[in-house]
Amino acid sequence: MNYHAKEMNPQKIGLLEGFWGNRNQLLSEVIIPYQWNTLNNRTEGVPLSHAVENFQIAAKEMEGKPEGTIFQDSDVAKWIEAAAYSLMHHPNSDLEKNIDELVRLIGKSQHSNGYVNTFFTAKGIEQRWSDLEMGHEMYCAGHLIEASVAYYQATGKRQLMDIMVLYANLIAEEFGPEEQKLHSYDGHPEIELALYRLSEATGNTRYMDLADYFMNIRGSIKKDPTGVTDKEGMVQKSRWLKSDYFLDDKPIREMTEVSGHAVRAMYLYAGVADQYRRTGDQKLWKALTNLWDNLEQKRIYITGGIGSQSLGERFTIDYDLPPDRGYTETCASIGVVFWAWRMSLIDPDSRYADMVEKEIYNGALSGISLDGKAYFYVNPLEVNPRVAAFRQDMEHVLTHRVGWYDCACCPTNIARLMGSIGKYIYSSTDTSVCIHQYISSETEIYLEGEPISLHQETKYPWNEEIQISLKMEHQKRFGLMLRKPVWCDEWTLEINGIACNSYRLEKGFIHVDRIWTDGDTVQLKLEMAVKLFQADSRAQDYCGKAVLMRGPLVYCMEEFDNGPQLQELLIDPESNFELEEEIVQSIPSVHILLDGYRQTIRTNSLYGPMKKTERTKVRLKAIPYFQWGNRAKDQEMRVWIRTI
Amino acid sequence: MNYHAKEMNPQKIGLLEGFWGNRNQLLSEVIIPYQWNTLNNRTEGVPLSHAVENFQIAAKEMEGKPEGTIFQDSDVAKWIEAAAYSLMHHPNSDLEKNIDELVRLIGKSQHSNGYVNTFFTAKGIEQRWSDLEMGHEMYCAGHLIEASVAYYQATGKRQLMDIMVLYANLIAEEFGPEEQKLHSYDGHPEIELALYRLSEATGNTRYMDLADYFMNIRGSIKKDPTGVTDKEGMVQKSRWLKSDYFLDDKPIREMTEVSGHAVRAMYLYAGVADQYRRTGDQKLWKALTNLWDNLEQKRIYITGGIGSQSLGERFTIDYDLPPDRGYTETCASIGVVFWAWRMSLIDPDSRYADMVEKEIYNGALSGISLDGKAYFYVNPLEVNPRVAAFRQDMEHVLTHRVGWYDCACCPTNIARLMGSIGKYIYSSTDTSVCIHQYISSETEIYLEGEPISLHQETKYPWNEEIQISLKMEHQKRFGLMLRKPVWCDEWTLEINGIACNSYRLEKGFIHVDRIWTDGDTVQLKLEMAVKLFQADSRAQDYCGKAVLMRGPLVYCMEEFDNGPQLQELLIDPESNFELEEEIVQSIPSVHILLDGYRQTIRTNSLYGPMKKTERTKVRLKAIPYFQWGNRAKDQEMRVWIRTI
């Protein structure tokens, strides 16, 4: 691969009225304040976070011991990052004041050697790096670094980044290939991609070097699972905390199957993609594409959920994708976005942006309620609340979103994804502009030093029309790459109102290479037919079943619309599909009405001789998967429905 | 209910050549010796039992500490019981010598107060009854009592029964309603039904009284789950070891749903049935029938397996019957037989004998290999070995039988069930003889003091013909009750070669009330058509699927015959079914050939737009469920197959 695209400066991408513009308004007005209150223990009826308090304690402005998970600091970091994105387009001096105060606390909690971590500060920082398997120190560091870069980009304020530079310098002094240094890495990848961001923000390649070191020694030096400290019942799980859980059973360059803890895996692969972009090491690219193929072809749910098993929150084996017991953590879906996006900068293949799309409209997005104040950690594709409430092997499955979690990694993570959604819309090379996502927005892209203004308007994902207009001072020849989504079979393209035939379709992108003029408009129409999707029959849970999709959206059926016992329902593939526009919690939505059957079987006993059972014709209703559980709590939901 | 039938003396029931005659020959020649060797740590490649050694230690004839589970004594007891049944019809002086030596050891291990238990002997018997939740002392006592009664019945030797009478006396002195006594009961029911057997064998009602006491206080006095000792990781499970696990969340008379630990539940309900037979307390009968209805209508697998969840080895909720993750322990299926049999003595309804039949040909029988030397603890209805080997929520599922277990309750239990199978064939009242099971056998039944000889010959369950002949000195009027199995729709009855129309069909029994004469013959033909069974659609795992049955046998499909990816298979309900006689490991068997399809779906990616997928017509082969896993190890198997 020698295509290397550039990311946009997030500051330069403004969201307009539309699906994501509205979501980002909610982020600024509701989600950021809600999460701030929660991190400060001010939300009633949810588990106390203590995350801000922990920094007050570490800064010696409060008595006590840090509480919460050992990686509680990262919640603060991710919130700062989300808030920074929000500030880029929704200035808010009160919010900025809160963050500055937080930054002051973080700074005050920093040790003279640069170390920052509330938990290990309480333990005594001579114990730092003593539990690299599960201590999450560099994971927290990575999130603080990412936050510091985002806040710097949003406000130009360097304080937090300066703090994190000192901390990163400490890490670089204490870890590395030199004999006197520690030869290890964090059990939870995150620092790697953060160090890349820090290098880009500071121009100092030292941090990338360190990231590469961490990635390169993985597999030659392994984590020792017997050294795992026991917090939250980890001892009982120890036989699962094996090397492959930590993604260090083999060197990265030899990896072929996505495995281990799903979030760890995604963050690591994202870091590896960064390393490949820097080094061009073809062994890394080979590993990345093998891993990607394995993910896409064998180990991902149709919603974009990943991690088929609760214990270890992890990947299992090919085609093992139980709809009711998967882990499908919101954070893991977010991690897929990070990795996919980096892949799309390396390889101009739409499969990566298709994956980003899958996540942001389905697997990741289902992790937050429409009102922004309730979250799913686990995003199942099928719930039967009575069963999930009883069965121990579904203990991890909640059938309603909750306001916060004891381990609350997901809420702030989805917030920062929402805040940074603009980043995933465009990329560019010297001679091309690539549109990955169809999201109402405007931006300015520099091609060989010349600015092109790009304005995109669309009601996507509800509506199939996308209107793009270009502004520029001088005519300019460049390639415009428009993603043809994988779900779309028919589409039309007009330029300045005239059907365009001079394009080429390559690796899922429509390439229009021409001399563009100020005022040019592009109209893309992506036919959004309702379609039934099926699975490879090696995925044993899905034989005889199908999923309704429209555009990028996976649909599901809820008890709310279709009554209980959803397993009795059958879709008629010959059905006409009727679209119904509906406002759900002030969000416009498109629901699908279709023909199907309900097959209710009553036998004399629990089992009885098979009879020609009458099917009752019913009109079924499906809603977008990401909206499930918003209208009622603890009801049945199914993505995969039997077909006649 | 005021029908009270009598059991037969097991000594009086001889099995003839046929399905169970052959199985019992294997029991005597292979299984009993194999298990004896294993209990003596002489079988290679299996977990060491230590069970006999523990008695040598307790008898002070060996140094050391007892090893194995805390209820290891019960393995010895169940083996003695199985061996006793074997001796009734297969005299074997070497075997008897081994048992006598064991009895001597048990006697020598008995404390002066009567107490017998190898584990608590090592702990110091002042600690007896200190862990009634999980200590299993009275559970072991119960099994030893049952063994002692069986050995007495088989050989007339009273030594072991005398030992157990002393022990039972101790228990009766230490537990009871009197103020100075302990007011409690064992966490694992078993002593209750054993005490009933002891009362019957000794004529002393004191033991029944104690059993009634134990059952009656359940629910008013509860086990304290926080007091559970931690052996084998029980602490992590403690939140599951709640009152309902122990079947003491409410008084027995108020129970309506089968719940808790499945084996505990079955043994308790069997004891309750004994109590009802004695007392006629209608509240008990109401509870028993409510519980039975709940079991039969909502909480049992089609194979007779019970217990839908591994953790707690327990019942869950109505209709929750996952085919791949159930616990379906062999011992629990055996427990169903104990309960069902007692119900059939109370209520002349064939549903109970139908249930016994379901278990002895399916759910319980699958627990032992055809060669008698390998066992299943868990009997799933669907296995995918790759998935079961990886997934933590299938950790309990083995995909091949093994020679022994660390917790080896099942092997000796299935042995004693096999040895006592004759017991479940006949019962009688003063004026009727009831044939519950069609098993080649002969017996002598006394009606009002007069002996009737009954000779039954059949190739059941493979063949539909049953030939019964009667011998008696004087003509006698009595009712002959022949079970019409629930799966049988068409049948013919001939008496002395002439079609019989003078019968009445009542509660599943064909009642023939007439004056019988010496030499009378009865020929019953129960049409054994291959049938497809379906489930109530509230059982969510079975919608769109069916099970092949022929006669009492549940059939399954194995990878061995049908190739892998069994989820791709579809049965054509319109298929003709062809029977194929085959000898599997020297056991004659009938397999079913039928038409079906294999629907293999390959999409571009893991998921793709639904297409009319070609189905390939295939000839499918099904084998009796109990035979699964005998021809190859670790292959796929499915009971429930999709239908077109």
PDB file of N, CA, C and O in Angstrom, chain A residues 75-108:
ATOM      1  N   ASP A  75     -11.916   7.609  32.845  1.00  0.00           N
ATOM      2  CA  ASP A  75     -13.254   8.173  32.626  1.00  0.00           C
ATOM      3  C   ASP A  75     -13.182   9.702  32.567  1.00  0.00           C
ATOM      4  O   ASP A  75     -13.823  10.344  31.728  1.00  0.00           O
ATOM      5  N   VAL A  76     -12.391  10.253  33.474  1.00  0.00           N
ATOM      6  CA  VAL A  76     -12.179  11.705  33.462  1.00  0.00           C
ATOM      7  C   VAL A  76     -11.540  12.124  32.134  1.00  0.00           C
ATOM      8  O   VAL A  76     -11.954  13.092  31.491  1.00  0.00           O
ATOM      9  N   ALA A  77     -10.542  11.336  31.721  1.00  0.00           N
ATOM     10  CA  ALA A  77      -9.827  11.675  30.490  1.00  0.00           C
ATOM     11  C   ALA A  77     -10.763  11.659  29.288  1.00  0.00           C
ATOM     12  O   ALA A  77     -10.776  12.596  28.476  1.00  0.00           O
ATOM     13  N   LYS A  78     -11.549  10.606  29.179  1.00  0.00           N
ATOM     14  CA  LYS A  78     -12.430  10.505  28.017  1.00  0.00           C
ATOM     15  C   LYS A  78     -13.497  11.592  28.034  1.00  0.00           C
ATOM     16  O   LYS A  78     -13.919  12.072  26.991  1.00  0.00           O
ATOM     17  N   TRP A  79     -13.902  11.958  29.231  1.00  0.00           N
ATOM     18  CA  TRP A  79     -14.878  13.052  29.322  1.00  0.00           C
ATOM     19  C   TRP A  79     -14.239  14.366  28.858  1.00  0.00           C
ATOM     20  O   TRP A  79     -14.858  15.131  28.122  1.00  0.00           O
ATOM     21  N   ILE A  80     -13.024  14.639  29.281  1.00  0.00           N
ATOM     22  CA  ILE A  80     -12.335  15.858  28.828  1.00  0.00           C
ATOM     23  C   ILE A  80     -12.227  15.844  27.303  1.00  0.00           C
ATOM     24  O   ILE A  80     -12.471  16.851  26.634  1.00  0.00           O
ATOM     25  N   GLU A  81     -11.897  14.673  26.753  1.00  0.00           N
ATOM     26  CA  GLU A  81     -11.745  14.583  25.307  1.00  0.00           C
ATOM     27  C   GLU A  81     -13.075  14.888  24.608  1.00  0.00           C
ATOM     28  O   GLU A  81     -13.129  15.672  23.651  1.00  0.00           O
ATOM     29  N   ALA A  82     -14.147  14.285  25.127  1.00  0.00           N
ATOM     30  CA  ALA A  82     -15.479  14.540  24.546  1.00  0.00           C
ATOM     31  C   ALA A  82     -15.832  16.022  24.666  1.00  0.00           C
ATOM     32  O   ALA A  82     -16.331  16.645  23.719  1.00  0.00           O
ATOM     33  N   ALA A  83     -15.567  16.575  25.841  1.00  0.00           N
ATOM     34  CA  ALA A  83     -15.889  17.986  26.071  1.00  0.00           C
ATOM     35  C   ALA A  83     -15.073  18.880  25.138  1.00  0.00           C
ATOM     36  O   ALA A  83     -15.564  19.898  24.630  1.00  0.00           O
ATOM     37  N   ALA A  84     -13.820  18.490  24.900  1.00  0.00           N
ATOM     38  CA  ALA A  84     -12.974  19.274  23.986  1.00  0.00           C
ATOM     39  C   ALA A  84     -13.578  19.306  22.586  1.00  0.00           C
ATOM     40  O   ALA A  84     -13.653  20.363  21.956  1.00  0.00           O
ATOM     41  N   TYR A  85     -14.037  18.140  22.127  1.00  0.00           N
ATOM     42  CA  TYR A  85     -14.663  18.113  20.799  1.00  0.00           C
ATOM     43  C   TYR A  85     -15.899  19.000  20.774  1.00  0.00           C
ATOM     44  O   TYR A  85     -16.157  19.711  19.811  1.00  0.00           O
ATOM     45  N   SER A  86     -16.636  18.927  21.851  1.00  0.00           N
ATOM     46  CA  SER A  86     -17.839  19.749  21.949  1.00  0.00           C
ATOM     47  C   SER A  86     -17.486  21.233  21.870  1.00  0.00           C
ATOM     48  O   SER A  86     -18.139  22.013  21.172  1.00  0.00           O
ATOM     49  N   LEU A  87     -16.421  21.602  22.573  1.00  0.00           N
ATOM     50  CA  LEU A  87     -16.027  23.015  22.605  1.00  0.00           C
ATOM     51  C   LEU A  87     -15.604  23.528  21.231  1.00  0.00           C
ATOM     52  O   LEU A  87     -15.695  24.729  20.961  1.00  0.00           O
ATOM     53  N   MET A  88     -15.144  22.622  20.371  1.00  0.00           N
ATOM     54  CA  MET A  88     -14.702  23.071  19.044  1.00  0.00           C
ATOM     55  C   MET A  88     -15.818  23.774  18.285  1.00  0.00           C
ATOM     56  O   MET A  88     -15.563  24.673  17.502  1.00  0.00           O
ATOM     57  N   HIS A  89     -17.032  23.323  18.518  1.00  0.00           N
ATOM     58  CA  HIS A  89     -18.139  23.897  17.745  1.00  0.00           C
ATOM     59  C   HIS A  89     -19.247  24.478  18.617  1.00  0.00           C
ATOM     60  O   HIS A  89     -20.157  25.107  18.107  1.00  0.00           O
ATOM     61  N   HIS A  90     -19.152  24.229  19.910  1.00  0.00           N
ATOM     62  CA  HIS A  90     -20.144  24.793  20.831  1.00  0.00           C
ATOM     63  C   HIS A  90     -19.399  25.431  21.992  1.00  0.00           C
ATOM     64  O   HIS A  90     -19.299  24.840  23.073  1.00  0.00           O
ATOM     65  N   PRO A  91     -18.865  26.643  21.784  1.00  0.00           N
ATOM     66  CA  PRO A  91     -18.106  27.295  22.859  1.00  0.00           C
ATOM     67  C   PRO A  91     -18.951  27.402  24.124  1.00  0.00           C
ATOM     68  O   PRO A  91     -20.172  27.610  24.046  1.00  0.00           O
ATOM     69  N   ASN A  92     -18.301  27.225  25.242  1.00  0.00           N
ATOM     70  CA  ASN A  92     -19.027  27.185  26.510  1.00  0.00           C
ATOM     71  C   ASN A  92     -18.014  27.480  27.603  1.00  0.00           C
ATOM     72  O   ASN A  92     -17.211  26.637  27.993  1.00  0.00           O
ATOM     73  N   SER A  93     -18.056  28.721  28.099  1.00  0.00           N
ATOM     74  CA  SER A  93     -16.996  29.134  29.024  1.00  0.00           C
ATOM     75  C   SER A  93     -17.101  28.431  30.372  1.00  0.00           C
ATOM     76  O   SER A  93     -16.092  28.153  31.018  1.00  0.00           O
ATOM     77  N   ASP A  94     -18.332  28.096  30.779  1.00  0.00           N
ATOM     78  CA  ASP A  94     -18.472  27.368  32.044  1.00  0.00           C
ATOM     79  C   ASP A  94     -17.822  25.994  31.942  1.00  0.00           C
ATOM     80  O   ASP A  94     -17.112  25.559  32.862  1.00  0.00           O
ATOM     81  N   LEU A  95     -18.079  25.359  30.832  1.00  0.00           N
ATOM     82  CA  LEU A  95     -17.487  24.041  30.613  1.00  0.00           C
ATOM     83  C   LEU A  95     -15.961  24.147  30.608  1.00  0.00           C
ATOM     84  O   LEU A  95     -15.262  23.360  31.248  1.00  0.00           O
ATOM     85  N   GLU A  96     -15.480  25.147  29.903  1.00  0.00           N
ATOM     86  CA  GLU A  96     -14.029  25.316  29.821  1.00  0.00           C
ATOM     87  C   GLU A  96     -13.429  25.574  31.205  1.00  0.00           C
ATOM     88  O   GLU A  96     -12.351  25.060  31.523  1.00  0.00           O
ATOM     89  N   LYS A  97     -14.176  26.305  32.003  1.00  0.00           N
ATOM     90  CA  LYS A  97     -13.700  26.581  33.359  1.00  0.00           C
ATOM     91  C   LYS A  97     -13.604  25.285  34.168  1.00  0.00           C
ATOM     92  O   LYS A  97     -12.635  25.049  34.900  1.00  0.00           O
ATOM     93  N   ASN A  98     -14.617  24.457  34.023  1.00  0.00           N
ATOM     94  CA  ASN A  98     -14.583  23.165  34.716  1.00  0.00           C
ATOM     95  C   ASN A  98     -13.377  22.341  34.292  1.00  0.00           C
ATOM     96  O   ASN A  98     -12.714  21.703  35.106  1.00  0.00           O
ATOM     97  N   ILE A  99     -13.141  22.344  32.990  1.00  0.00           N
ATOM     98  CA  ILE A  99     -12.006  21.553  32.508  1.00  0.00           C
ATOM     99  C   ILE A  99     -10.695  22.138  33.022  1.00  0.00           C
ATOM    100  O   ILE A  99      -9.805  21.402  33.475  1.00  0.00           O
ATOM    101  N   ASP A 100     -10.581  23.445  32.971  1.00  0.00           N
ATOM    102  CA  ASP A 100      -9.344  24.068  33.450  1.00  0.00           C
ATOM    103  C   ASP A 100      -9.089  23.739  34.918  1.00  0.00           C
ATOM    104  O   ASP A 100      -7.955  23.499  35.333  1.00  0.00           O
ATOM    105  N   GLU A 101     -10.148  23.717  35.675  1.00  0.00           N
ATOM    106  CA  GLU A 101     -10.029  23.347  37.088  1.00  0.00           C
ATOM    107  C   GLU A 101      -9.569  21.898  37.223  1.00  0.00           C
ATOM    108  O   GLU A 101      -8.708  21.572  38.056  1.00  0.00           O
ATOM    109  N   LEU A 102     -10.133  21.048  36.380  1.00  0.00           N
ATOM    110  CA  LEU A 102      -9.711  19.647  36.370  1.00  0.00           C
ATOM    111  C   LEU A 102      -8.235  19.520  36.001  1.00  0.00           C
ATOM    112  O   LEU A 102      -7.481  18.757  36.616  1.00  0.00           O
ATOM    113  N   VAL A 103      -7.849  20.297  35.007  1.00  0.00           N
ATOM    114  CA  VAL A 103      -6.457  20.259  34.553  1.00  0.00           C
ATOM    115  C   VAL A 103      -5.527  20.706  35.695  1.00  0.00           C
ATOM    116  O   VAL A 103      -4.473  20.112  35.914  1.00  0.00           O
ATOM    117  N   ARG A 104      -5.989  21.712  36.418  1.00  0.00           N
ATOM    118  CA  ARG A 104      -5.202  22.169  37.556  1.00  0.00           C
ATOM    119  C   ARG A 104      -5.021  21.031  38.569  1.00  0.00           C
ATOM    120  O   ARG A 104      -3.919  20.774  39.051  1.00  0.00           O
ATOM    121  N   LEU A 105      -6.128  20.313  38.835  1.00  0.00           N
ATOM    122  CA  LEU A 105      -6.062  19.179  39.774  1.00  0.00           C
ATOM    123  C   LEU A 105      -5.118  18.103  39.272  1.00  0.00           C
ATOM    124  O   LEU A 105      -4.316  17.561  40.038  1.00  0.00           O
ATOM    125  N   ILE A 106      -5.246  17.787  37.999  1.00  0.00           N
ATOM    126  CA  ILE A 106      -4.385  16.748  37.421  1.00  0.00           C
ATOM    127  C   ILE A 106      -2.930  17.171  37.557  1.00  0.00           C
ATOM    128  O   ILE A 106      -2.064  16.378  37.960  1.00  0.00           O
ATOM    129  N   GLY A 107      -2.683  18.447  37.254  1.00  0.00           N
ATOM    130  CA  GLY A 107      -1.327  18.965  37.387  1.00  0.00           C
ATOM    131  C   GLY A 107      -0.825  18.866  38.818  1.00  0.00           C
ATOM    132  O   GLY A 107       0.308  18.458  39.082  1.00  0.00           O
ATOM    133  N   LYS A 108      -1.711  19.193  39.745  1.00  0.00           N
ATOM    134  CA  LYS A 108      -1.295  19.146  41.146  1.00  0.00           C
ATOM    135  C   LYS A 108      -1.072  17.708  41.611  1.00  0.00           C
ATOM    136  O   LYS A 108      -0.282  17.449  42.528  1.00  0.00           O
TER     137      LYS A 108
END
